[in-house]
Tab-separated table of C-alpha atoms in Angstrom:
chain	number	residue	atom	x	y	z
U	1	MET	CA	0.085	-0.052	0.030
U	2	THR	CA	1.115	3.578	-0.266
U	3	TYR	CA	0.022	7.020	1.033
U	4	CYS	CA	0.852	10.117	-1.083
U	5	VAL	CA	-0.597	13.720	-0.724
U	6	GLY	CA	-0.056	16.842	-2.412
U	7	LEU	CA	-1.342	20.411	-1.333
U	8	LEU	CA	-1.836	23.245	-3.787
U	9	LEU	CA	-1.687	26.451	-1.854
U	10	ASP	CA	-1.200	30.041	-2.653
U	11	ALA	CA	2.485	30.032	-1.352
U	12	GLY	CA	3.393	26.772	-3.331
U	13	MET	CA	3.056	23.177	-3.393
U	14	VAL	CA	3.908	20.559	-0.721
U	15	LEU	CA	4.166	16.841	-1.576
U	16	LEU	CA	4.703	13.890	0.633
U	17	SER	CA	4.961	10.179	-0.172
U	18	ASP	CA	5.803	7.034	1.652
U	19	THR	CA	8.070	4.299	0.160
U	20	ARG	CA	6.670	0.965	1.331
U	21	THR	CA	5.767	-1.629	-1.480
U	22	ASN	CA	4.703	-5.027	-0.858
U	23	ALA	CA	3.788	-7.988	-3.065
U	24	GLY	CA	2.265	-10.257	-0.472
U	25	LEU	CA	2.960	-9.879	3.154
U	26	ASP	CA	6.681	-11.467	3.121
U	27	ASN	CA	7.969	-9.385	0.100
U	28	ILE	CA	8.176	-5.851	1.462
U	29	ALA	CA	10.479	-3.344	-0.025
U	30	THR	CA	11.353	0.432	-0.275
U	31	TYR	CA	10.848	2.091	-3.697
U	32	ARG	CA	10.875	5.752	-4.184
U	33	LYS	CA	7.289	6.896	-5.193
U	34	MET	CA	8.295	10.562	-5.886
U	35	PHE	CA	9.875	11.606	-9.158
U	36	THR	CA	10.781	15.132	-10.191
U	37	PHE	CA	11.553	16.321	-13.693
U	38	GLU	CA	12.881	19.859	-13.758
U	39	GLU	CA	14.585	22.593	-15.693
U	40	PRO	CA	14.946	25.027	-12.866
U	41	GLY	CA	13.423	28.496	-13.267
U	42	GLU	CA	11.678	27.211	-16.469
U	43	ARG	CA	9.567	24.158	-15.627
U	44	VAL	CA	8.995	21.571	-12.696
U	45	ILE	CA	6.986	18.376	-12.605
U	46	THR	CA	6.778	16.316	-9.687
U	47	ILE	CA	4.865	12.961	-9.877
U	48	LEU	CA	3.749	10.753	-6.906
U	49	THR	CA	2.670	7.329	-7.679
U	50	ALA	CA	0.395	4.646	-6.080
U	51	GLY	CA	-0.671	1.227	-7.054
U	52	SER	CA	0.930	-1.519	-9.133
U	53	LEU	CA	4.821	-0.955	-9.068
U	54	SER	CA	5.428	-2.511	-12.367
U	55	VAL	CA	2.912	-0.102	-13.990
U	56	THR	CA	4.177	3.109	-12.219
U	57	GLN	CA	7.859	1.986	-12.954
U	58	THR	CA	7.320	1.324	-16.547
U	59	THR	CA	5.187	4.744	-16.813
U	60	ILE	CA	7.957	6.827	-15.388
U	61	ALA	CA	10.497	5.002	-17.552
U	62	ARG	CA	8.596	5.720	-20.633
U	63	LEU	CA	8.050	9.428	-19.657
U	64	THR	CA	11.745	9.719	-18.974
U	65	GLU	CA	12.704	8.198	-22.286
U	66	ALA	CA	10.328	10.392	-24.157
U	67	ILE	CA	12.035	13.441	-22.659
U	68	GLU	CA	15.526	12.123	-23.539
U	69	ASP	CA	14.554	11.189	-26.952
U	70	PRO	CA	16.446	13.395	-29.522
U	71	GLU	CA	13.239	13.683	-31.542
U	72	ALA	CA	11.148	14.601	-28.515
U	73	SER	CA	8.129	16.706	-29.325
U	74	ALA	CA	5.429	18.884	-27.549
U	75	GLN	CA	3.334	15.946	-27.899
U	76	SER	CA	5.412	13.407	-26.387
U	77	SER	CA	7.672	15.131	-23.775
U	78	ILE	CA	6.377	16.493	-20.458
U	79	MET	CA	9.317	18.917	-20.658
U	80	LEU	CA	8.081	20.283	-24.036
U	81	ALA	CA	4.370	20.253	-23.701
U	82	PRO	CA	3.245	23.759	-23.743
U	83	THR	CA	0.682	23.689	-20.825
U	84	LEU	CA	0.369	21.584	-17.555
U	85	LEU	CA	-2.966	20.462	-18.855
U	86	GLN	CA	-1.078	18.690	-21.691
U	87	VAL	CA	1.500	17.384	-19.407
U	88	ALA	CA	-1.377	15.802	-17.476
U	89	GLU	CA	-2.748	14.408	-20.663
U	90	ILE	CA	0.640	12.714	-21.673
U	91	ILE	CA	1.005	11.238	-18.317
U	92	GLY	CA	-2.634	9.927	-18.344
U	93	ALA	CA	-2.238	8.530	-21.728
U	94	THR	CA	1.162	6.808	-20.891
U	95	LEU	CA	-0.173	5.324	-17.586
U	96	ALA	CA	-3.252	3.912	-19.207
U	97	GLY	CA	-1.229	2.462	-22.075
U	98	VAL	CA	1.074	0.881	-19.736
U	99	ARG	CA	-1.705	-0.547	-17.676
U	100	GLN	CA	-3.482	-1.823	-20.776
U	101	GLU	CA	-0.383	-3.709	-22.033
U	102	ILE	CA	0.429	-5.284	-18.477
U	103	ASP	CA	-3.134	-6.076	-18.046
U	104	HIS	CA	-3.064	-8.025	-21.119
U	105	LYS	CA	-0.067	-10.139	-19.861
U	106	MET	CA	-1.721	-10.707	-16.342
U	107	ASN	CA	-5.088	-11.609	-17.961
U	108	ALA	CA	-5.186	-15.048	-16.297
U	109	SER	CA	-4.032	-13.969	-12.719
U	110	LYS	CA	-6.271	-11.609	-10.846
U	111	VAL	CA	-3.601	-9.340	-9.676
U	112	SER	CA	-4.792	-5.670	-9.721
U	113	THR	CA	-2.779	-3.427	-12.267
U	114	ALA	CA	-4.424	-0.209	-11.221
U	115	ALA	CA	-2.298	2.632	-10.586
U	116	SER	CA	-2.898	6.415	-10.042
U	117	MET	CA	-0.629	9.364	-9.822
U	118	ILE	CA	-0.552	13.060	-8.467
U	119	VAL	CA	1.137	15.364	-10.894
U	120	ALA	CA	2.160	18.784	-9.548
U	121	GLY	CA	3.924	21.424	-11.688
U	122	GLN	CA	4.393	24.859	-12.994
U	123	ARG	CA	6.083	26.372	-16.063
U	124	LYS	CA	7.430	29.808	-16.152
U	125	GLY	CA	4.736	32.388	-16.781
U	126	GLY	CA	2.087	29.675	-15.842
U	127	ALA	CA	0.162	29.038	-12.778
U	128	MET	CA	0.907	26.144	-10.333
U	129	ARG	CA	-1.366	23.105	-11.230
U	130	MET	CA	-1.928	19.847	-9.451
U	131	PHE	CA	-3.789	16.789	-11.029
U	132	LEU	CA	-4.843	13.362	-9.756
U	133	ILE	CA	-4.652	10.833	-12.817
U	134	TYR	CA	-6.787	7.689	-12.300
U	135	PRO	CA	-5.782	4.385	-13.557
U	136	GLU	CA	-7.733	4.977	-16.811
U	137	GLY	CA	-5.711	7.901	-17.740
U	138	ASN	CA	-8.512	10.542	-17.027
U	139	PHE	CA	-7.801	13.153	-14.069
U	140	ILE	CA	-9.243	15.807	-11.830
U	141	GLU	CA	-7.588	19.004	-10.802
U	142	ALA	CA	-6.955	20.589	-7.352
U	143	THR	CA	-8.959	23.613	-7.055
U	144	GLU	CA	-9.696	26.721	-4.544
U	145	ASP	CA	-12.249	24.809	-2.846
U	146	THR	CA	-10.285	21.405	-2.765
U	147	PRO	CA	-6.553	22.464	-2.265
U	148	PHE	CA	-5.346	18.851	-1.734
U	149	LEU	CA	-5.228	15.466	-3.536
U	150	GLN	CA	-4.563	12.029	-2.227
U	151	ILE	CA	-3.910	8.582	-3.460
U	152	GLY	CA	-3.409	5.219	-1.943
U	153	GLU	CA	-4.489	4.602	1.578
U	154	HIS	CA	-6.145	8.214	1.967
U	155	LYS	CA	-8.795	7.990	4.385
U	156	TYR	CA	-7.069	7.709	7.873
U	157	GLY	CA	-4.978	11.032	6.948
U	158	LYS	CA	-7.913	13.023	5.594
U	159	PRO	CA	-9.647	14.242	8.688
U	160	ILE	CA	-6.606	16.283	9.672
U	161	LEU	CA	-6.283	17.823	6.260
U	162	ASP	CA	-9.934	18.683	6.171
U	163	ARG	CA	-9.706	20.606	9.479
U	164	VAL	CA	-6.336	22.491	8.965
U	165	VAL	CA	-5.525	23.064	5.343
U	166	SER	CA	-6.937	25.978	3.202
U	167	ARG	CA	-5.448	27.746	0.059
U	168	ASP	CA	-3.722	30.275	2.413
U	169	THR	CA	-2.226	27.804	4.721
U	170	SER	CA	1.614	28.692	5.047
U	171	LEU	CA	4.338	26.282	3.630
U	172	GLU	CA	5.374	25.660	7.034
U	173	ASP	CA	2.014	24.738	8.368
U	174	ALA	CA	1.348	22.735	5.111
U	175	GLN	CA	4.384	20.540	5.863
U	176	LYS	CA	3.226	20.000	9.315
U	177	ALA	CA	-0.218	19.114	7.902
U	178	VAL	CA	1.029	16.535	5.447
U	179	LEU	CA	3.496	15.064	8.104
U	180	LEU	CA	0.597	14.740	10.611
U	181	SER	CA	-1.601	13.163	8.106
U	182	MET	CA	0.946	10.639	7.190
U	183	ASP	CA	1.541	10.091	10.952
U	184	SER	CA	-2.139	8.971	11.495
U	185	THR	CA	-1.967	6.667	8.235
U	186	LEU	CA	1.365	5.105	9.476
U	187	ARG	CA	-0.431	4.197	12.933
U	188	SER	CA	-3.348	2.867	11.420
U	189	ASN	CA	-1.981	1.089	8.423
U	190	LEU	CA	0.995	-1.288	8.524
U	191	SER	CA	1.440	-1.518	4.831
U	192	VAL	CA	2.356	2.289	4.612
U	193	GLY	CA	5.930	2.772	5.874
U	194	MET	CA	8.793	4.954	6.398
U	195	PRO	CA	11.065	6.458	4.966
U	196	LEU	CA	9.041	9.467	3.700
U	197	ASP	CA	9.937	11.727	0.764
U	198	LEU	CA	8.829	15.477	1.457
U	199	ALA	CA	9.070	18.039	-1.372
U	200	VAL	CA	8.171	21.846	-1.389
U	201	ILE	CA	7.724	23.777	-4.782
U	202	GLU	CA	7.731	27.534	-3.725
U	203	SER	CA	5.167	29.607	-6.085
U	204	ASP	CA	6.790	30.836	-9.182
U	205	ALA	CA	10.238	29.250	-8.293
U	206	CYS	CA	9.649	26.639	-11.185
U	207	GLN	CA	11.995	24.202	-9.072
U	208	VAL	CA	11.869	22.113	-6.012
U	209	THR	CA	12.831	24.581	-3.355
U	210	SER	CA	13.311	21.997	-0.678
U	211	ARG	CA	13.544	18.176	-0.621
U	212	ARG	CA	14.005	16.086	2.378
U	213	ARG	CA	13.985	12.230	2.964
U	214	ILE	CA	12.633	11.372	6.428
U	215	GLU	CA	14.143	8.284	7.897
U	216	ALA	CA	12.375	5.954	10.340
U	217	LYS	CA	14.377	7.542	13.210
U	218	ASP	CA	14.221	11.153	12.144
U	219	PRO	CA	14.331	13.066	15.440
U	220	ASP	CA	12.164	15.898	14.193
U	221	PHE	CA	9.322	13.699	12.806
U	222	ALA	CA	9.431	11.711	16.108
U	223	ARG	CA	9.106	14.828	18.042
U	224	MET	CA	6.288	16.074	15.976
U	225	SER	CA	4.572	12.789	16.163
U	226	GLU	CA	4.856	12.670	19.982
U	227	ALA	CA	3.764	16.262	20.431
U	228	TRP	CA	0.650	15.696	18.288
U	229	SER	CA	-0.345	12.684	20.283
U	230	ASN	CA	0.114	14.541	23.289
U	231	ALA	CA	-2.013	17.393	21.944
U	232	LEU	CA	-4.777	14.961	20.973
U	233	ARG	CA	-4.900	13.313	24.207
U	234	ASP	CA	-4.768	16.673	26.246
U	235	GLY	CA	-7.521	17.939	23.989
U	236	PHE	CA	-9.389	14.702	24.307
U	237	SER	CA	-9.266	14.756	28.188
U	238	GLN	CA	-10.395	18.306	28.437
U	239	ILE	CA	-13.574	17.754	26.483
U	240	ARG	CA	-16.790	17.034	28.423
U	241	LEU	CA	-19.573	14.677	27.332
U	242	ALA	CA	-22.313	16.898	28.663
U	243	GLU	CA	-22.498	20.395	30.155
R	1	MET	CA	-22.903	4.170	3.538
R	2	THR	CA	-22.735	3.646	7.231
R	3	TYR	CA	-20.463	3.864	10.277
R	4	CYS	CA	-21.030	1.782	13.392
R	5	VAL	CA	-18.441	1.214	16.188
R	6	GLY	CA	-18.393	-0.833	19.431
R	7	LEU	CA	-15.998	-0.766	22.275
R	8	LEU	CA	-15.507	-3.559	24.763
R	9	LEU	CA	-14.140	-2.237	27.829
R	10	ASP	CA	-13.623	-3.551	31.514
R	11	ALA	CA	-16.343	-1.137	32.623
R	12	GLY	CA	-18.881	-2.105	29.829
R	13	MET	CA	-19.742	-1.812	26.290
R	14	VAL	CA	-20.418	1.357	24.240
R	15	LEU	CA	-22.032	1.237	20.890
R	16	LEU	CA	-22.704	3.909	18.397
R	17	SER	CA	-24.311	4.056	14.924
R	18	ASP	CA	-25.280	6.433	12.155
R	19	THR	CA	-28.828	6.199	10.413
R	20	ARG	CA	-28.108	7.169	6.898
R	21	THR	CA	-29.017	4.779	4.104
R	22	ASN	CA	-28.813	5.573	0.375
R	23	ALA	CA	-29.598	3.800	-2.616
R	24	GLY	CA	-28.180	6.102	-5.304
R	25	LEU	CA	-27.465	9.718	-4.307
R	26	ASP	CA	-31.051	10.762	-4.619
R	27	ASN	CA	-32.653	8.288	-2.562
R	28	ILE	CA	-31.259	9.126	0.882
R	29	ALA	CA	-33.288	7.963	3.969
R	30	THR	CA	-32.869	7.478	7.822
R	31	TYR	CA	-32.903	4.046	9.051
R	32	ARG	CA	-32.221	2.587	12.472
R	33	LYS	CA	-29.069	0.372	12.393
R	34	MET	CA	-29.061	-0.582	16.143
R	35	PHE	CA	-31.121	-3.215	17.432
R	36	THR	CA	-31.492	-4.501	20.960
R	37	PHE	CA	-32.899	-7.730	22.171
R	38	GLU	CA	-33.053	-7.960	26.000
R	39	GLU	CA	-34.519	-9.701	29.105
R	40	PRO	CA	-33.160	-7.191	31.607
R	41	GLY	CA	-30.850	-8.628	34.236
R	42	GLU	CA	-30.653	-11.959	32.303
R	43	ARG	CA	-29.478	-11.257	28.845
R	44	VAL	CA	-28.818	-8.352	26.484
R	45	ILE	CA	-27.792	-8.363	22.942
R	46	THR	CA	-27.422	-5.418	20.691
R	47	ILE	CA	-26.738	-5.587	16.955
R	48	LEU	CA	-25.275	-2.988	14.638
R	49	THR	CA	-25.771	-3.306	10.834
R	50	ALA	CA	-23.894	-2.094	7.782
R	51	GLY	CA	-24.378	-2.963	4.164
R	52	SER	CA	-27.248	-3.845	2.037
R	53	LEU	CA	-30.433	-2.700	3.754
R	54	SER	CA	-32.713	-5.475	2.444
R	55	VAL	CA	-30.334	-8.050	3.861
R	56	THR	CA	-29.917	-6.409	7.190
R	57	GLN	CA	-33.645	-5.865	7.638
R	58	THR	CA	-34.538	-9.401	6.631
R	59	THR	CA	-31.894	-10.725	8.833
R	60	ILE	CA	-33.207	-8.754	11.892
R	61	ALA	CA	-36.766	-9.774	10.977
R	62	ARG	CA	-35.950	-13.453	10.974
R	63	LEU	CA	-33.930	-13.400	14.022
R	64	THR	CA	-37.105	-11.516	15.735
R	65	GLU	CA	-39.362	-14.206	14.397
R	66	ALA	CA	-37.275	-16.912	15.714
R	67	ILE	CA	-37.305	-15.550	19.245
R	68	GLU	CA	-41.051	-15.129	19.020
R	69	ASP	CA	-41.791	-18.682	17.583
R	70	PRO	CA	-43.572	-20.569	20.248
R	71	GLU	CA	-41.297	-23.573	19.433
R	72	ALA	CA	-38.172	-21.429	19.628
R	73	SER	CA	-35.133	-23.478	20.693
R	74	ALA	CA	-31.600	-22.790	21.864
R	75	GLN	CA	-30.522	-23.600	18.302
R	76	SER	CA	-32.891	-20.853	16.744
R	77	SER	CA	-33.480	-18.038	19.170
R	78	ILE	CA	-30.808	-15.818	20.280
R	79	MET	CA	-32.585	-15.373	23.531
R	80	LEU	CA	-32.166	-18.954	24.234
R	81	ALA	CA	-28.612	-19.890	22.916
R	82	PRO	CA	-26.722	-21.039	25.961
R	83	THR	CA	-23.718	-19.027	25.082
R	84	LEU	CA	-22.665	-15.691	23.182
R	85	LEU	CA	-20.665	-17.640	20.917
R	86	GLN	CA	-23.802	-19.413	19.819
R	87	VAL	CA	-25.613	-16.299	19.520
R	88	ALA	CA	-22.948	-15.243	17.090
R	89	GLU	CA	-23.267	-18.386	15.065
R	90	ILE	CA	-27.048	-18.101	14.753
R	91	ILE	CA	-26.654	-14.441	13.647
R	92	GLY	CA	-24.011	-15.362	11.318
R	93	ALA	CA	-25.866	-18.180	9.573
R	94	THR	CA	-29.065	-16.131	9.398
R	95	LEU	CA	-27.065	-13.314	7.760
R	96	ALA	CA	-25.286	-15.445	5.297
R	97	GLY	CA	-28.577	-17.345	4.471
R	98	VAL	CA	-30.516	-14.229	3.862
R	99	ARG	CA	-27.785	-12.830	1.685
R	100	GLN	CA	-27.572	-15.975	-0.438
R	101	GLU	CA	-31.229	-15.749	-1.029
R	102	ILE	CA	-31.225	-12.218	-2.078
R	103	ASP	CA	-28.163	-12.706	-4.133
R	104	HIS	CA	-29.871	-15.308	-6.118
R	105	LYS	CA	-32.498	-13.074	-6.850
R	106	MET	CA	-30.258	-10.261	-7.800
R	107	ASN	CA	-28.080	-12.557	-9.980
R	108	ALA	CA	-28.431	-10.361	-13.193
R	109	SER	CA	-27.910	-6.955	-11.624
R	110	LYS	CA	-24.559	-6.052	-9.969
R	111	VAL	CA	-25.833	-4.450	-6.827
R	112	SER	CA	-23.815	-5.544	-3.711
R	113	THR	CA	-25.609	-7.533	-1.186
R	114	ALA	CA	-22.709	-7.746	1.225
R	115	ALA	CA	-23.887	-6.741	4.695
R	116	SER	CA	-21.792	-6.937	7.902
R	117	MET	CA	-22.882	-6.805	11.767
R	118	ILE	CA	-21.392	-5.942	15.208
R	119	VAL	CA	-22.999	-8.074	17.984
R	120	ALA	CA	-22.450	-7.128	21.556
R	121	GLY	CA	-23.855	-9.052	24.548
R	122	GLN	CA	-23.915	-10.496	27.759
R	123	ARG	CA	-25.724	-13.269	29.639
R	124	LYS	CA	-26.002	-13.490	33.431
R	125	GLY	CA	-23.041	-15.294	34.776
R	126	GLY	CA	-21.112	-15.020	31.408
R	127	ALA	CA	-18.628	-12.409	30.158
R	128	MET	CA	-19.410	-9.364	27.912
R	129	ARG	CA	-18.563	-10.481	24.340
R	130	MET	CA	-18.393	-8.507	20.996
R	131	PHE	CA	-18.229	-9.975	17.524
R	132	LEU	CA	-17.929	-8.535	14.116
R	133	ILE	CA	-19.964	-10.728	11.877
R	134	TYR	CA	-18.739	-10.850	8.112
R	135	PRO	CA	-21.024	-11.040	5.110
R	136	GLU	CA	-20.276	-14.803	4.759
R	137	GLY	CA	-21.366	-15.432	8.297
R	138	ASN	CA	-17.887	-15.971	9.790
R	139	PHE	CA	-16.727	-13.716	12.510
R	140	ILE	CA	-14.083	-12.391	14.690
R	141	GLU	CA	-14.102	-11.066	18.207
R	142	ALA	CA	-12.963	-8.146	20.228
R	143	THR	CA	-10.190	-9.007	22.612
R	144	GLU	CA	-7.807	-7.478	25.134
R	145	ASP	CA	-5.496	-6.298	22.459
R	146	THR	CA	-8.372	-4.992	20.111
R	147	PRO	CA	-10.990	-3.358	22.370
R	148	PHE	CA	-13.016	-2.017	19.365
R	149	LEU	CA	-14.733	-3.162	16.366
R	150	GLN	CA	-15.918	-0.963	13.349
R	151	ILE	CA	-18.236	-1.623	10.233
R	152	GLY	CA	-18.988	0.316	7.534
R	153	GLU	CA	-16.921	3.472	6.636
R	154	HIS	CA	-14.485	2.793	9.279
R	155	LYS	CA	-11.127	4.413	8.457
R	156	TYR	CA	-11.704	8.077	8.949
R	157	GLY	CA	-12.657	7.492	12.681
R	158	LYS	CA	-9.928	4.817	13.413
R	159	PRO	CA	-6.995	7.145	14.181
R	160	ILE	CA	-8.811	8.725	17.338
R	161	LEU	CA	-9.722	5.306	18.535
R	162	ASP	CA	-6.297	3.982	18.103
R	163	ARG	CA	-4.954	6.717	20.273
R	164	VAL	CA	-7.331	6.925	23.326
R	165	VAL	CA	-9.038	3.631	23.653
R	166	SER	CA	-7.734	0.885	25.783
R	167	ARG	CA	-9.571	-1.806	27.799
R	168	ASP	CA	-9.446	0.340	31.173
R	169	THR	CA	-11.195	3.478	29.263
R	170	SER	CA	-13.865	4.914	31.237
R	171	LEU	CA	-17.656	4.704	29.912
R	172	GLU	CA	-17.633	8.405	29.877
R	173	ASP	CA	-14.375	8.633	27.860
R	174	ALA	CA	-15.584	5.911	25.693
R	175	GLN	CA	-18.613	7.675	24.718
R	176	LYS	CA	-16.572	10.788	23.985
R	177	ALA	CA	-14.168	8.633	21.899
R	178	VAL	CA	-16.880	7.059	19.889
R	179	LEU	CA	-18.678	10.533	19.213
R	180	LEU	CA	-15.368	12.171	18.211
R	181	SER	CA	-14.599	9.094	15.704
R	182	MET	CA	-18.092	9.390	14.420
R	183	ASP	CA	-17.435	13.396	14.024
R	184	SER	CA	-14.256	12.790	11.961
R	185	THR	CA	-16.360	10.411	9.710
R	186	LEU	CA	-19.295	12.782	9.179
R	187	ARG	CA	-16.999	15.406	8.101
R	188	SER	CA	-14.990	13.378	5.779
R	189	ASN	CA	-17.877	11.274	4.272
R	190	LEU	CA	-21.397	12.791	3.269
R	191	SER	CA	-22.975	9.444	3.028
R	192	VAL	CA	-22.644	8.838	6.833
R	193	GLY	CA	-25.197	10.993	8.567
R	194	MET	CA	-27.026	12.233	11.706
R	195	PRO	CA	-29.120	11.380	13.915
R	196	LEU	CA	-26.890	9.062	15.801
R	197	ASP	CA	-27.743	6.067	18.083
R	198	LEU	CA	-25.531	5.849	21.287
R	199	ALA	CA	-26.048	2.834	23.771
R	200	VAL	CA	-24.070	1.880	26.759
R	201	ILE	CA	-24.390	-1.489	28.432
R	202	GLU	CA	-22.652	-1.455	31.797
R	203	SER	CA	-20.673	-4.657	32.893
R	204	ASP	CA	-22.859	-7.096	34.441
R	205	ALA	CA	-26.040	-5.194	34.046
R	206	CYS	CA	-27.365	-7.373	31.327
R	207	GLN	CA	-29.420	-4.501	29.979
R	208	VAL	CA	-28.776	-1.246	28.007
R	209	THR	CA	-28.029	1.141	30.834
R	210	SER	CA	-28.329	4.173	28.743
R	211	ARG	CA	-29.572	5.005	25.312
R	212	ARG	CA	-29.529	8.225	23.490
R	213	ARG	CA	-30.709	9.462	20.088
R	214	ILE	CA	-28.382	12.312	18.976
R	215	GLU	CA	-30.314	14.580	16.474
R	216	ALA	CA	-28.594	16.817	13.923
R	217	LYS	CA	-28.931	19.760	16.168
R	218	ASP	CA	-28.000	18.240	19.662
R	219	PRO	CA	-26.180	20.954	21.466
R	220	ASP	CA	-23.969	18.710	23.456
R	221	PHE	CA	-22.827	16.919	20.349
R	222	ALA	CA	-22.160	20.337	18.529
R	223	ARG	CA	-20.221	21.581	21.398
R	224	MET	CA	-18.080	18.595	21.641
R	225	SER	CA	-17.426	18.579	17.990
R	226	GLU	CA	-16.468	22.325	18.239
R	227	ALA	CA	-14.212	21.723	21.253
R	228	TRP	CA	-12.508	19.040	19.490
R	229	SER	CA	-11.985	21.083	16.365
R	230	ASN	CA	-10.578	23.761	18.415
R	231	ALA	CA	-8.216	21.472	20.472
R	232	LEU	CA	-7.044	19.976	17.073
R	233	ARG	CA	-6.306	23.399	15.561
R	234	ASP	CA	-4.670	24.689	18.994
R	235	GLY	CA	-2.457	21.431	19.195
R	236	PHE	CA	-1.572	21.830	15.643
R	237	SER	CA	-0.541	25.432	15.812
R	238	GLN	CA	1.665	24.741	18.732
R	239	ILE	CA	3.657	21.950	17.043
R	240	ARG	CA	6.832	23.139	15.448
R	241	LEU	CA	8.124	21.590	12.266
R	242	ALA	CA	11.756	21.518	13.403
R	243	GLU	CA	13.519	22.342	16.482
């Protein structure tokens, strides 16, 4: 399982992913689920992935190949596509195509080849945009009203986001919010696991402005997690059932 | 959708269910999902239901009919079965049987007939026991290590339970915990809705010791919900991202 979340705020975009992959309970491994393509100052695209590892890896590999192709065009390369909407369309088409190929091979077995992605990006002169791409290649976009997108095991970590995140949330608070959202998910679902990848893309920077890998023993994360537990318990103990 | 939760504590059992049922987005209704069978002081059984309404209603109707049957036996009536385990077995068999019948009729359509139940009970001289009955009729039981069971839309409300509930939680704190767990679910999923049914069965009382229907405008619930939001926001604002 996986949990990835992206926030689209006035101040920038904040992205967080876990790294645990499992194929059965005894085959657990760590794989990066956050991929960045950038030409600093000109264009930045960060992709978060969830679902079938063979599908997401092949999709990322194809996207990379298309960028590196000497004959790359605006129709094939996400680094040349004129708008972020067209970037999302290229990624959606690639994802759906790979899935279809692999589905065909897997026909007999009942293994799921579904995979979804969050795509966050900005090109110079354009707006920051964030998309959630479904396994079939169609997508939705984060808006004023819904400033966050989640993929994978998203329910445990949604209540905290619903309560504290809005478009004007600061980048610092946004990082806290995604980390605490992840913390709730880690506690409730063993198949989501450390380390974590956290990236911040400041508005109009057109590059990843901060990137951090958070290991299992990260002291800041442990302290935040502990402080949040204490805040919840204290808050809980102060609430009365009836007046 | 539905959210029901039951806590099995040293001090007693606390049960909460919502009442929203929908068949398509434009056919939303309120149905009780908590059913109590009791002979006060001798035996109490409370059932919470989730899933296909036609399956759960028919199951409850059959269980009731079996109790009222003049030829009711320890094998057919949950009020006569010698142990709570056998109560769970009767309910499981009834649920699976009803589902099979209805499945048979629904063959062509792809409507899900899955339904699950939480069964909480105690008979005089026995221990309190709580079971989660799966659509196929098999079940699991709440234990020392896992003092709560959930059915329906359970993920949004799990983090708070994971943090504050243990076997020695007081009945007052337990009621707070299930209500705040429901509050998180209501905020994150529109298909779970008020009013709520809350029941407390104190240890060895062998009857429901308190029962409360919480309407949409219940002032105590609104105040708790508000206090919890504030506690979360205050706690959140006091946490620092790094030392």
